[in-house]
PDB file of C-alpha atoms in Angstrom:
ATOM      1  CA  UNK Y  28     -63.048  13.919  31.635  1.00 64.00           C
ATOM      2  CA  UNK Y  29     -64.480  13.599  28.253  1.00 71.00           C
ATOM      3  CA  UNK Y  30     -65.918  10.741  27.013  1.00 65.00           C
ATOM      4  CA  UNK Y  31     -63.149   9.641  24.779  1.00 68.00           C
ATOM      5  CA  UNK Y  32     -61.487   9.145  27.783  1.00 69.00           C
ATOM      6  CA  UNK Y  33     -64.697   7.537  29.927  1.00 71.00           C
ATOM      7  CA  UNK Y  34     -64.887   4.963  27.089  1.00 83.00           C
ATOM      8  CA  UNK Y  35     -61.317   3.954  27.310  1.00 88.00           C
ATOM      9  CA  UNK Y  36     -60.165   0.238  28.643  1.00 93.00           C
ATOM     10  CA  UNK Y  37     -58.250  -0.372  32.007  1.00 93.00           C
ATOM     11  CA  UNK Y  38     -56.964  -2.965  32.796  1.00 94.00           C
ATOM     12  CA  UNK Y  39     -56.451  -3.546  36.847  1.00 94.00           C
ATOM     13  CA  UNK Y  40     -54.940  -6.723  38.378  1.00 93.00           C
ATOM     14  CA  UNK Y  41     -56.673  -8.295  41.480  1.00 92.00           C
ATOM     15  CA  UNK Y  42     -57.201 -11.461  43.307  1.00 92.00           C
ATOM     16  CA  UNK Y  43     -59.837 -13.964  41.987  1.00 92.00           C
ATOM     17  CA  UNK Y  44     -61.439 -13.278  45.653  1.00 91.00           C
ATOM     18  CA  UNK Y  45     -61.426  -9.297  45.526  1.00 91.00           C
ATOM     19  CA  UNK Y  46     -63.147 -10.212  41.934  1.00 93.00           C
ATOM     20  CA  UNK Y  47     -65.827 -12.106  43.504  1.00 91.00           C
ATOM     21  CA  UNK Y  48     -66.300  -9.122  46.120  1.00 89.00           C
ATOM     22  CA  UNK Y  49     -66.969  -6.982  43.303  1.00 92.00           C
ATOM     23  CA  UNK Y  50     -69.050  -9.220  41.490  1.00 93.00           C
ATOM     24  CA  UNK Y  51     -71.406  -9.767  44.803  1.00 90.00           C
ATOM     25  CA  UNK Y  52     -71.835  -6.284  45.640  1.00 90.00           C
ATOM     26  CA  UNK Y  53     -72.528  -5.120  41.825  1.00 94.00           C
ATOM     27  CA  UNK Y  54     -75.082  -8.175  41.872  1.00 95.00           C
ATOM     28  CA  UNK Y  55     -77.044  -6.716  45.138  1.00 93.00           C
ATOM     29  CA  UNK Y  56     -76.877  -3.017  43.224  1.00 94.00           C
ATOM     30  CA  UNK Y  57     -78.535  -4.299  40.348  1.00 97.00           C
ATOM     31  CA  UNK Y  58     -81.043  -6.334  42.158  1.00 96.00           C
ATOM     32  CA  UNK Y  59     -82.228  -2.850  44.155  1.00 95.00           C
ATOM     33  CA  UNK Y  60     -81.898  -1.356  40.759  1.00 96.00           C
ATOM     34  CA  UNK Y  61     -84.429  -3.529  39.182  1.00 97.00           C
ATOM     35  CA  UNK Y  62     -86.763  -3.358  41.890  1.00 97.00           C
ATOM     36  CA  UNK Y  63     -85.954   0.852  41.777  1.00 97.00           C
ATOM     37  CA  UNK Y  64     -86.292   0.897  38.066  1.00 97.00           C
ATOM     38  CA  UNK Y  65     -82.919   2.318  37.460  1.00 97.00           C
ATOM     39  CA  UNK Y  66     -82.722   0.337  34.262  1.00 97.00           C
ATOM     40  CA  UNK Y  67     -78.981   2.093  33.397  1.00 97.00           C
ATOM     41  CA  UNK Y  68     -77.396   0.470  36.631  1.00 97.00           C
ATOM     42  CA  UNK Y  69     -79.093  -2.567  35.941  1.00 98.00           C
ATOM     43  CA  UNK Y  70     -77.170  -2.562  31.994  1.00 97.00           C
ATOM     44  CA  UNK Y  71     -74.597  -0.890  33.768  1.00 97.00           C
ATOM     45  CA  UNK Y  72     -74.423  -3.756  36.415  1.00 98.00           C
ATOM     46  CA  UNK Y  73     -75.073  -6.437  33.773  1.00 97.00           C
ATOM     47  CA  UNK Y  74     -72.319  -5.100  31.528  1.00 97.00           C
ATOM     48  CA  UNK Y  75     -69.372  -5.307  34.554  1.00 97.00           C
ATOM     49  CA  UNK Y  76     -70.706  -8.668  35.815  1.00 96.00           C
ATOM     50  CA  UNK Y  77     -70.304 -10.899  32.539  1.00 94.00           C
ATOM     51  CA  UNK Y  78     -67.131  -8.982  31.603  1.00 94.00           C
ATOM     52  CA  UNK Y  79     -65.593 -10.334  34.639  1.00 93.00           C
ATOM     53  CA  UNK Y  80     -67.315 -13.829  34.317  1.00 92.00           C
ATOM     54  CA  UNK Y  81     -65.684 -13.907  30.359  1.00 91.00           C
ATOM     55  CA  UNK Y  82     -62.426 -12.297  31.634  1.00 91.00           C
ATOM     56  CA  UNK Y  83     -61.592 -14.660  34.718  1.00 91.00           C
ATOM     57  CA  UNK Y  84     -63.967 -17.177  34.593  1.00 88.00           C
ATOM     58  CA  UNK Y  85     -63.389 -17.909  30.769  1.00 83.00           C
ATOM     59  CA  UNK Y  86     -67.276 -17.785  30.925  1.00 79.00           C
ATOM     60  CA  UNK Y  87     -69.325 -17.727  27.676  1.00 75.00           C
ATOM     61  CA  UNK Y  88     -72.730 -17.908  26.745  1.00 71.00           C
ATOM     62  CA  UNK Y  89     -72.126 -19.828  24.007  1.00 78.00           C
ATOM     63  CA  UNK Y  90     -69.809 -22.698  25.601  1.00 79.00           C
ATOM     64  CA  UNK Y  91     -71.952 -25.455  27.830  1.00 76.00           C
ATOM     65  CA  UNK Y  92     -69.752 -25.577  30.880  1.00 73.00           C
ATOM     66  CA  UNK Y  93     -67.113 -22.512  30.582  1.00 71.00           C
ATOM     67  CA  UNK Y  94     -66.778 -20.676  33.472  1.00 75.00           C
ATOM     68  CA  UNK Y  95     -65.275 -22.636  36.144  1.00 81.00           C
ATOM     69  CA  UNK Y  96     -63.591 -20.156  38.586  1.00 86.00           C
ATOM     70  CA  UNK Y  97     -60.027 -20.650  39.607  1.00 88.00           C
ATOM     71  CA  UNK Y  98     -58.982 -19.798  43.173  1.00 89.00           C
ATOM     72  CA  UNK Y  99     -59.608 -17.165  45.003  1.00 91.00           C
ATOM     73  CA  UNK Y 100     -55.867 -16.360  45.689  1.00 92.00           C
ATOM     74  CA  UNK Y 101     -54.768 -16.415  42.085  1.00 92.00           C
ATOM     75  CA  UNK Y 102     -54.228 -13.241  40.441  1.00 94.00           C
ATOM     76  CA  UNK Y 103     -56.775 -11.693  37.475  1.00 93.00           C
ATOM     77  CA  UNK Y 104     -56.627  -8.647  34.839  1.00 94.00           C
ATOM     78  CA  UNK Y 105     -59.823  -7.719  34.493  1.00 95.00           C
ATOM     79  CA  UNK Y 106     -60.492  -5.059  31.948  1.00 96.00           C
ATOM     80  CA  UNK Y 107     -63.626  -2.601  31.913  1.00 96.00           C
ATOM     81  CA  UNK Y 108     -63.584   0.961  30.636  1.00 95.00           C
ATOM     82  CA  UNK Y 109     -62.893   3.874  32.691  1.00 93.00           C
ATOM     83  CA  UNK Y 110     -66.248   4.385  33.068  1.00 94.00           C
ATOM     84  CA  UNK Y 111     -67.410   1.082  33.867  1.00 96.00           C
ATOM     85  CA  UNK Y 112     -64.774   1.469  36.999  1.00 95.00           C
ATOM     86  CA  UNK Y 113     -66.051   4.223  38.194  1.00 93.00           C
ATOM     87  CA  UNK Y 114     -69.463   2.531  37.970  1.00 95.00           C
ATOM     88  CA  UNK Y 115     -67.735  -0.392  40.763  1.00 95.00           C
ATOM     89  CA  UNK Y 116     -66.395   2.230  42.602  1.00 93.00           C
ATOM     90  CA  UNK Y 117     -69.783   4.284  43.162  1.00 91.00           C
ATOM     91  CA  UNK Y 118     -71.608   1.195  43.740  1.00 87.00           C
ATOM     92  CA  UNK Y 119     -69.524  -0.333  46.049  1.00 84.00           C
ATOM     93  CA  UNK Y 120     -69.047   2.997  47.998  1.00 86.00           C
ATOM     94  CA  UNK Y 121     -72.608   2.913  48.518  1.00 83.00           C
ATOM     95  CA  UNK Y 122     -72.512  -0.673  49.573  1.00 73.00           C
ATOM     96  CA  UNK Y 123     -69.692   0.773  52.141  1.00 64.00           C
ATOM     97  CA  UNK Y 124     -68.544  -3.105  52.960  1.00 52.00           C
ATOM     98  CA  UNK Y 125     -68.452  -5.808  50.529  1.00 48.00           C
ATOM     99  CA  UNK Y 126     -66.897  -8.390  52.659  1.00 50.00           C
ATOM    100  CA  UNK Y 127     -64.330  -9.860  53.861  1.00 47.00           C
ATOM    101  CA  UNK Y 128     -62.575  -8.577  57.261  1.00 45.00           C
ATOM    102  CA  UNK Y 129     -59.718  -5.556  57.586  1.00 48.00           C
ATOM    103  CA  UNK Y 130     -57.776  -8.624  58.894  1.00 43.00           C
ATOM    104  CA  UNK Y 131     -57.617 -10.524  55.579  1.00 50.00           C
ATOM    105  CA  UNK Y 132     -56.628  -7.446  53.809  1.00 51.00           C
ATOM    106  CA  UNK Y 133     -59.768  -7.836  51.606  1.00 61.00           C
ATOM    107  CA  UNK Y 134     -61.837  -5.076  52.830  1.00 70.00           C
ATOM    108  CA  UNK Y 135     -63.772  -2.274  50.580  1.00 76.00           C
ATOM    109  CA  UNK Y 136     -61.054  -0.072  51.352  1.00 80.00           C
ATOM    110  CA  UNK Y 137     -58.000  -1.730  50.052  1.00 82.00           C
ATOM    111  CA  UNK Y 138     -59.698  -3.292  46.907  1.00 84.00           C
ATOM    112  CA  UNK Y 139     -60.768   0.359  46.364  1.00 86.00           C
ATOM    113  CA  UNK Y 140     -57.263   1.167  46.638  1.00 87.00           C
ATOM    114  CA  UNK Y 141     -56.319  -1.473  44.103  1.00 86.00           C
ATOM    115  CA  UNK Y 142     -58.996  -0.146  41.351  1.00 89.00           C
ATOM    116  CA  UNK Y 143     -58.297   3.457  41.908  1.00 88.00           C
ATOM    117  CA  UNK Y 144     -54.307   2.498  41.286  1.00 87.00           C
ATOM    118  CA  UNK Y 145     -54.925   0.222  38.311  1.00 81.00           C
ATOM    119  CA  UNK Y 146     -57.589   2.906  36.181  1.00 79.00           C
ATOM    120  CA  UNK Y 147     -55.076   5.772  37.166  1.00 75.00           C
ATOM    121  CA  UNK Y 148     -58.132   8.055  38.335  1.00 65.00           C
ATOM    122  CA  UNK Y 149     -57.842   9.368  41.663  1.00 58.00           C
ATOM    123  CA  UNK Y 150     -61.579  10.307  41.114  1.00 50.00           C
ATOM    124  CA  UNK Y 151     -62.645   6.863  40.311  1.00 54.00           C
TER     125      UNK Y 151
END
């Protein structure tokens, strides 16, 4: 894949709740990272997080008091570049289980599912 492609945006829809799974399990990666000194996963880690806090959060550094988060059940479009997903992906694989039980149907393995549809890379 060249980078052309790496650096493109995709756009994948999700729950507010898988959102937050993501968001926990690339916070723990980039608090290992920082005690590892992997200071890419840590930019890499920053770089995901706020995107999702701006994109369905409304979040900004600039505005006292953005970022209230609406309910986990509602339904976000978060978009991060190809690359960026593949970052969540590996991460997350790592992690193996971000949460959540098989029975709720918010497990690793379906919200993997639901990135790996939405970026279109089987090799996410």
């Amino acid at each position: 894949m060249t980078t052309d492609e790496l650096d493109k945006d995709v756009a994948v829809e999700m729950t507010v709740l898988q959102w937050h799974l993501i968001d926990g399990g690339v916070d723990n990666e980039v608090s290992m990272a920082a005690v590892d000194g992997r200071d890419d996963d840590v930019e890499a880690g920053h770089a995901v997080r706020e995107a999702g806090w701006s994109q369905v959060a409304g979040w900004s550094a600039e505005v006292p008091g953005s970022g209230g988060w609406p309910p986990d059940d509602r339904r976000a479009t978060v978009t991060l570049t190809r690359e960026q997903w593949r970052f969540v992906v590996r991460v997350l694989d790592e992690w193996d289980n971000v949460g959540g039980s098989e029975a709720d149907g918010e497990s690793w393995p379906r919200l993997r599912e639901v990135i790996v549809a939405g970026a279109g890379d089987g090799s996410a």
